[in-house]
Short mmCIF file of N, CA and C and ligand atoms in Angstrom, two decimals:
data_model
loop_
_atom_site.label_atom_id
_atom_site.label_comp_id
_atom_site.label_asym_id
_atom_site.label_seq_id
_atom_site.Cartn_x
_atom_site.Cartn_y
_atom_site.Cartn_z
N UNK A 1 32.53 -8.71 -19.91
CA UNK A 1 32.44 -7.87 -18.71
C UNK A 1 33.16 -6.55 -18.95
N UNK A 2 32.53 -5.48 -18.48
CA UNK A 2 33.09 -4.15 -18.71
C UNK A 2 33.21 -3.38 -17.39
N UNK A 3 34.16 -2.48 -17.36
CA UNK A 3 34.35 -1.64 -16.17
C UNK A 3 33.11 -0.77 -15.97
N UNK A 4 32.59 -0.74 -14.69
CA UNK A 4 31.41 0.08 -14.40
C UNK A 4 31.72 1.56 -14.50
N UNK A 5 32.97 1.88 -14.31
CA UNK A 5 33.34 3.29 -14.22
C UNK A 5 33.63 3.90 -15.59
N UNK A 6 34.50 3.21 -16.36
CA UNK A 6 34.92 3.83 -17.63
C UNK A 6 34.49 3.02 -18.84
N UNK A 7 33.96 1.80 -18.64
CA UNK A 7 33.44 1.04 -19.76
C UNK A 7 34.48 0.23 -20.52
N UNK A 8 35.71 0.24 -20.06
CA UNK A 8 36.75 -0.55 -20.72
C UNK A 8 36.48 -2.04 -20.55
N UNK A 9 36.73 -2.80 -21.62
CA UNK A 9 36.53 -4.24 -21.51
C UNK A 9 37.59 -4.81 -20.57
N UNK A 10 37.13 -5.71 -19.67
CA UNK A 10 38.03 -6.23 -18.65
C UNK A 10 38.50 -7.63 -19.02
N UNK A 11 39.74 -7.92 -18.65
CA UNK A 11 40.26 -9.27 -18.84
C UNK A 11 39.53 -10.20 -17.88
N UNK A 12 39.36 -11.45 -18.28
CA UNK A 12 38.65 -12.40 -17.43
C UNK A 12 39.36 -12.57 -16.09
N UNK A 13 38.60 -12.51 -15.00
CA UNK A 13 39.18 -12.68 -13.67
C UNK A 13 39.91 -11.46 -13.15
N UNK A 14 39.85 -10.36 -13.89
CA UNK A 14 40.54 -9.15 -13.43
C UNK A 14 39.86 -8.59 -12.20
N UNK A 15 40.65 -8.11 -11.26
CA UNK A 15 40.08 -7.53 -10.05
C UNK A 15 40.04 -6.01 -10.13
N UNK A 16 40.85 -5.47 -11.03
CA UNK A 16 40.85 -4.02 -11.20
C UNK A 16 40.85 -3.70 -12.68
N UNK A 17 40.23 -2.57 -13.03
CA UNK A 17 40.21 -2.13 -14.42
C UNK A 17 41.61 -1.73 -14.86
N UNK A 18 42.02 -2.21 -16.04
CA UNK A 18 43.37 -1.89 -16.51
C UNK A 18 43.47 -0.43 -16.96
N UNK A 19 42.34 0.21 -17.21
CA UNK A 19 42.35 1.59 -17.68
C UNK A 19 42.30 2.60 -16.54
N UNK A 20 41.29 2.45 -15.63
CA UNK A 20 41.12 3.45 -14.58
C UNK A 20 41.44 2.92 -13.20
N UNK A 21 41.64 1.60 -13.07
CA UNK A 21 42.03 1.04 -11.78
C UNK A 21 40.88 0.80 -10.81
N UNK A 22 39.65 1.02 -11.27
CA UNK A 22 38.50 0.81 -10.38
C UNK A 22 38.35 -0.66 -10.06
N UNK A 23 37.98 -1.00 -8.81
CA UNK A 23 37.75 -2.41 -8.47
C UNK A 23 36.58 -2.96 -9.27
N UNK A 24 36.70 -4.21 -9.69
CA UNK A 24 35.67 -4.82 -10.53
C UNK A 24 34.54 -5.35 -9.67
N UNK A 25 33.33 -4.93 -9.96
CA UNK A 25 32.16 -5.46 -9.26
C UNK A 25 32.16 -5.17 -7.78
N UNK A 26 32.84 -4.14 -7.37
CA UNK A 26 33.00 -3.87 -5.95
C UNK A 26 31.73 -3.48 -5.23
N UNK A 27 30.93 -2.60 -5.81
CA UNK A 27 29.85 -2.02 -5.03
C UNK A 27 28.48 -2.59 -5.34
N UNK A 28 28.31 -3.17 -6.52
CA UNK A 28 26.96 -3.60 -6.87
C UNK A 28 26.65 -5.01 -6.40
N UNK A 29 27.64 -5.74 -5.93
CA UNK A 29 27.41 -7.12 -5.56
C UNK A 29 26.80 -7.25 -4.17
N UNK A 30 26.87 -6.18 -3.39
CA UNK A 30 26.42 -6.24 -1.99
C UNK A 30 24.98 -6.70 -1.85
N UNK A 31 24.10 -6.15 -2.66
CA UNK A 31 22.69 -6.51 -2.57
C UNK A 31 22.43 -7.77 -3.38
N UNK A 32 22.80 -8.91 -2.81
CA UNK A 32 22.73 -10.15 -3.58
C UNK A 32 21.40 -10.87 -3.40
N UNK A 33 20.57 -10.41 -2.47
CA UNK A 33 19.26 -11.03 -2.25
C UNK A 33 18.29 -10.61 -3.35
N UNK A 34 17.92 -11.56 -4.22
CA UNK A 34 17.13 -11.18 -5.41
C UNK A 34 15.77 -10.56 -5.08
N UNK A 35 15.14 -10.99 -3.98
CA UNK A 35 13.81 -10.47 -3.67
C UNK A 35 13.88 -9.01 -3.22
N UNK A 36 15.06 -8.56 -2.86
CA UNK A 36 15.17 -7.18 -2.39
C UNK A 36 15.52 -6.20 -3.49
N UNK A 37 15.57 -6.70 -4.72
CA UNK A 37 16.05 -5.84 -5.79
C UNK A 37 14.96 -5.08 -6.51
N UNK A 38 13.70 -5.35 -6.15
CA UNK A 38 12.64 -4.76 -6.96
C UNK A 38 11.95 -3.58 -6.32
N UNK A 39 12.38 -3.14 -5.19
CA UNK A 39 11.64 -2.02 -4.63
C UNK A 39 12.34 -1.30 -3.50
N UNK A 40 13.64 -1.48 -3.38
CA UNK A 40 14.37 -0.74 -2.37
C UNK A 40 14.33 -1.39 -1.00
N UNK A 41 14.36 -0.58 0.03
CA UNK A 41 14.53 -1.04 1.39
C UNK A 41 13.32 -1.80 1.90
N UNK A 42 13.57 -2.83 2.72
CA UNK A 42 12.44 -3.51 3.34
C UNK A 42 11.99 -2.72 4.56
N UNK A 43 10.70 -2.74 4.80
CA UNK A 43 10.12 -1.94 5.87
C UNK A 43 9.94 -2.79 7.12
N UNK A 44 9.78 -2.12 8.24
CA UNK A 44 9.69 -2.81 9.51
C UNK A 44 8.29 -3.40 9.73
N UNK A 45 8.27 -4.71 10.01
CA UNK A 45 7.01 -5.40 10.26
C UNK A 45 6.33 -4.84 11.51
N UNK A 46 7.13 -4.65 12.55
CA UNK A 46 6.58 -4.17 13.82
C UNK A 46 5.99 -2.76 13.65
N UNK A 47 6.74 -1.89 12.97
CA UNK A 47 6.26 -0.52 12.78
C UNK A 47 4.96 -0.52 11.99
N UNK A 48 4.91 -1.30 10.92
CA UNK A 48 3.71 -1.35 10.09
C UNK A 48 2.54 -1.91 10.89
N UNK A 49 2.79 -2.95 11.69
CA UNK A 49 1.74 -3.56 12.49
C UNK A 49 1.19 -2.60 13.52
N UNK A 50 2.09 -1.90 14.22
CA UNK A 50 1.65 -0.96 15.25
C UNK A 50 0.91 0.22 14.63
N UNK A 51 1.37 0.67 13.47
CA UNK A 51 0.66 1.74 12.77
C UNK A 51 -0.76 1.29 12.43
N UNK A 52 -0.88 0.03 12.00
CA UNK A 52 -2.19 -0.50 11.66
C UNK A 52 -3.11 -0.56 12.88
N UNK A 53 -2.53 -0.98 14.03
CA UNK A 53 -3.34 -1.14 15.23
C UNK A 53 -3.76 0.22 15.81
N UNK A 54 -2.84 1.17 15.80
CA UNK A 54 -3.15 2.45 16.46
C UNK A 54 -3.68 3.51 15.50
N UNK A 55 -3.23 3.49 14.26
CA UNK A 55 -3.64 4.52 13.31
C UNK A 55 -4.27 3.91 12.06
N UNK A 56 -4.72 2.65 12.20
CA UNK A 56 -5.23 1.92 11.05
C UNK A 56 -6.42 2.58 10.37
N UNK A 57 -7.26 3.27 11.17
CA UNK A 57 -8.45 3.88 10.58
C UNK A 57 -8.07 5.01 9.64
N UNK A 58 -6.86 5.54 9.78
CA UNK A 58 -6.39 6.59 8.87
C UNK A 58 -5.60 6.01 7.70
N UNK A 59 -5.41 4.68 7.71
CA UNK A 59 -4.69 4.03 6.61
C UNK A 59 -3.19 4.25 6.64
N UNK A 60 -2.66 4.71 7.80
CA UNK A 60 -1.25 5.08 7.85
C UNK A 60 -0.34 3.89 7.52
N UNK A 61 -0.70 2.70 8.04
CA UNK A 61 0.14 1.53 7.79
C UNK A 61 0.17 1.19 6.30
N UNK A 62 -0.97 1.40 5.62
CA UNK A 62 -1.01 1.12 4.18
C UNK A 62 -0.23 2.17 3.38
N UNK A 63 -0.28 3.43 3.83
CA UNK A 63 0.58 4.44 3.20
C UNK A 63 2.05 4.04 3.38
N UNK A 64 2.37 3.60 4.60
CA UNK A 64 3.74 3.20 4.93
C UNK A 64 4.22 2.05 4.03
N UNK A 65 3.34 1.08 3.80
CA UNK A 65 3.72 -0.09 3.01
C UNK A 65 3.56 0.13 1.51
N UNK A 66 2.95 1.25 1.13
CA UNK A 66 2.79 1.54 -0.29
C UNK A 66 1.47 1.07 -0.88
N UNK A 67 0.57 0.52 -0.02
CA UNK A 67 -0.76 0.12 -0.50
C UNK A 67 -1.65 1.37 -0.50
N UNK A 68 -1.35 2.27 -1.42
CA UNK A 68 -1.97 3.59 -1.37
C UNK A 68 -3.49 3.54 -1.57
N UNK A 69 -3.94 2.65 -2.44
CA UNK A 69 -5.37 2.60 -2.73
C UNK A 69 -6.17 2.25 -1.46
N UNK A 70 -5.75 1.18 -0.77
CA UNK A 70 -6.42 0.82 0.48
C UNK A 70 -6.30 1.92 1.51
N UNK A 71 -5.14 2.55 1.56
CA UNK A 71 -4.92 3.62 2.52
C UNK A 71 -5.91 4.76 2.30
N UNK A 72 -6.11 5.14 1.05
CA UNK A 72 -7.02 6.23 0.74
C UNK A 72 -8.46 5.83 1.10
N UNK A 73 -8.82 4.57 0.81
CA UNK A 73 -10.18 4.11 1.15
C UNK A 73 -10.39 4.20 2.66
N UNK A 74 -9.39 3.75 3.43
CA UNK A 74 -9.53 3.80 4.90
C UNK A 74 -9.65 5.23 5.39
N UNK A 75 -8.84 6.10 4.81
CA UNK A 75 -8.87 7.50 5.22
C UNK A 75 -10.23 8.13 4.91
N UNK A 76 -10.75 7.81 3.73
CA UNK A 76 -12.06 8.35 3.34
C UNK A 76 -13.16 7.80 4.26
N UNK A 77 -13.10 6.49 4.55
CA UNK A 77 -14.08 5.89 5.46
C UNK A 77 -14.03 6.57 6.82
N UNK A 78 -12.81 6.81 7.28
CA UNK A 78 -12.64 7.44 8.59
C UNK A 78 -13.24 8.84 8.60
N UNK A 79 -12.91 9.62 7.58
CA UNK A 79 -13.42 11.00 7.51
C UNK A 79 -14.92 11.03 7.27
N UNK A 80 -15.42 10.02 6.55
CA UNK A 80 -16.86 9.96 6.28
C UNK A 80 -17.64 9.73 7.57
N UNK A 81 -16.94 9.34 8.63
CA UNK A 81 -17.59 9.17 9.93
C UNK A 81 -18.30 10.42 10.41
N UNK A 82 -17.89 11.58 9.92
CA UNK A 82 -18.55 12.83 10.30
C UNK A 82 -20.00 12.86 9.82
N UNK A 83 -20.26 12.17 8.70
CA UNK A 83 -21.64 12.17 8.20
C UNK A 83 -22.35 10.84 8.43
N UNK A 84 -21.61 9.84 8.93
CA UNK A 84 -22.27 8.56 9.19
C UNK A 84 -22.28 8.26 10.69
N UNK A 85 -22.14 9.30 11.49
CA UNK A 85 -22.12 9.15 12.94
C UNK A 85 -21.06 8.15 13.40
N UNK A 86 -19.94 8.11 12.70
CA UNK A 86 -18.84 7.28 13.13
C UNK A 86 -18.90 5.84 12.66
N UNK A 87 -19.96 5.50 11.96
CA UNK A 87 -20.12 4.11 11.52
C UNK A 87 -18.98 3.67 10.60
N UNK A 88 -18.71 4.49 9.56
CA UNK A 88 -17.65 4.13 8.63
C UNK A 88 -16.27 4.24 9.29
N UNK A 89 -16.16 5.17 10.25
CA UNK A 89 -14.89 5.28 10.98
C UNK A 89 -14.62 3.99 11.75
N UNK A 90 -15.67 3.46 12.35
CA UNK A 90 -15.53 2.21 13.09
C UNK A 90 -15.10 1.09 12.16
N UNK A 91 -15.70 1.05 10.96
CA UNK A 91 -15.32 0.05 9.97
C UNK A 91 -13.86 0.17 9.59
N UNK A 92 -13.42 1.41 9.34
CA UNK A 92 -12.02 1.64 8.97
C UNK A 92 -11.10 1.25 10.12
N UNK A 93 -11.55 1.53 11.36
CA UNK A 93 -10.75 1.20 12.54
C UNK A 93 -10.56 -0.31 12.66
N UNK A 94 -11.67 -1.04 12.50
CA UNK A 94 -11.59 -2.51 12.62
C UNK A 94 -10.73 -3.08 11.49
N UNK A 95 -10.93 -2.56 10.27
CA UNK A 95 -10.16 -3.00 9.11
C UNK A 95 -8.65 -2.80 9.39
N UNK A 96 -8.29 -1.60 9.82
CA UNK A 96 -6.89 -1.30 10.10
C UNK A 96 -6.33 -2.16 11.21
N UNK A 97 -7.17 -2.36 12.26
CA UNK A 97 -6.75 -3.18 13.40
C UNK A 97 -6.44 -4.61 12.94
N UNK A 98 -7.36 -5.17 12.14
CA UNK A 98 -7.18 -6.54 11.65
C UNK A 98 -5.91 -6.62 10.80
N UNK A 99 -5.71 -5.61 9.92
CA UNK A 99 -4.50 -5.63 9.08
C UNK A 99 -3.23 -5.50 9.92
N UNK A 100 -3.30 -4.67 10.96
CA UNK A 100 -2.15 -4.51 11.85
C UNK A 100 -1.78 -5.83 12.50
N UNK A 101 -2.82 -6.54 12.97
CA UNK A 101 -2.59 -7.84 13.61
C UNK A 101 -2.05 -8.84 12.59
N UNK A 102 -2.62 -8.81 11.37
CA UNK A 102 -2.15 -9.73 10.33
C UNK A 102 -0.70 -9.46 9.95
N UNK A 103 -0.31 -8.18 9.96
CA UNK A 103 1.08 -7.84 9.64
C UNK A 103 2.01 -8.42 10.71
N UNK A 104 1.65 -8.19 11.98
CA UNK A 104 2.50 -8.69 13.07
C UNK A 104 2.51 -10.21 13.11
N UNK A 105 1.36 -10.82 12.78
CA UNK A 105 1.28 -12.28 12.77
C UNK A 105 1.95 -12.89 11.53
N UNK A 106 2.36 -12.02 10.59
CA UNK A 106 3.06 -12.53 9.41
C UNK A 106 2.14 -12.95 8.28
N UNK A 107 0.82 -12.68 8.41
CA UNK A 107 -0.11 -13.03 7.34
C UNK A 107 0.06 -12.06 6.16
N UNK A 108 0.38 -10.82 6.49
CA UNK A 108 0.76 -9.86 5.45
C UNK A 108 2.26 -9.68 5.60
N UNK A 109 3.03 -10.22 4.65
CA UNK A 109 4.47 -10.28 4.88
C UNK A 109 5.28 -9.49 3.85
N UNK A 110 4.60 -8.88 2.89
CA UNK A 110 5.33 -8.08 1.90
C UNK A 110 4.67 -6.72 1.74
N UNK A 111 5.45 -5.74 1.29
CA UNK A 111 4.86 -4.44 1.02
C UNK A 111 4.32 -4.41 -0.41
N UNK A 112 3.87 -3.24 -0.83
CA UNK A 112 3.22 -3.14 -2.14
C UNK A 112 4.17 -3.45 -3.30
N UNK A 113 5.46 -3.38 -3.05
CA UNK A 113 6.44 -3.68 -4.09
C UNK A 113 6.89 -5.14 -4.04
N UNK A 114 6.29 -5.92 -3.13
CA UNK A 114 6.66 -7.31 -3.00
C UNK A 114 7.94 -7.52 -2.20
N UNK A 115 8.41 -6.46 -1.53
CA UNK A 115 9.61 -6.58 -0.71
C UNK A 115 9.21 -7.12 0.67
N UNK A 116 9.82 -8.24 1.11
CA UNK A 116 9.45 -8.80 2.41
C UNK A 116 9.71 -7.81 3.55
N UNK A 117 8.83 -7.82 4.54
CA UNK A 117 9.02 -6.96 5.70
C UNK A 117 10.08 -7.56 6.60
N UNK A 118 10.86 -6.71 7.22
CA UNK A 118 11.88 -7.23 8.14
C UNK A 118 11.35 -7.18 9.58
N UNK A 119 11.88 -8.07 10.42
CA UNK A 119 11.42 -8.13 11.81
C UNK A 119 11.89 -6.94 12.62
ZN1 ZN B 1 37.76 1.55 -15.77
#
């Protein structure tokens, strides 16, 4: 084990570095939940669900969760409604609505990084 600050080798069970006095393992131990270590902060389930229900046709909830590919497809479908008399917009709307409901119902429970959504 080595000091995070200065790299000095630490004695076993030491609470402070003998060289610089920094506390051992003080700040990095806080995030002990392993599933939260691969992509940063967990996002709000409710926010993502409501975004899906109200702005789902624009793919906003998927942008929010990091599912960029689906988000872009929804956005394109929505905008393509100008040339399809709203048909594709309706499809994107229903798709987003269903995803919004699935997010709130817990069927979609992780974001694109695999980080669980928080309530
Ligand atoms: Zn040190």
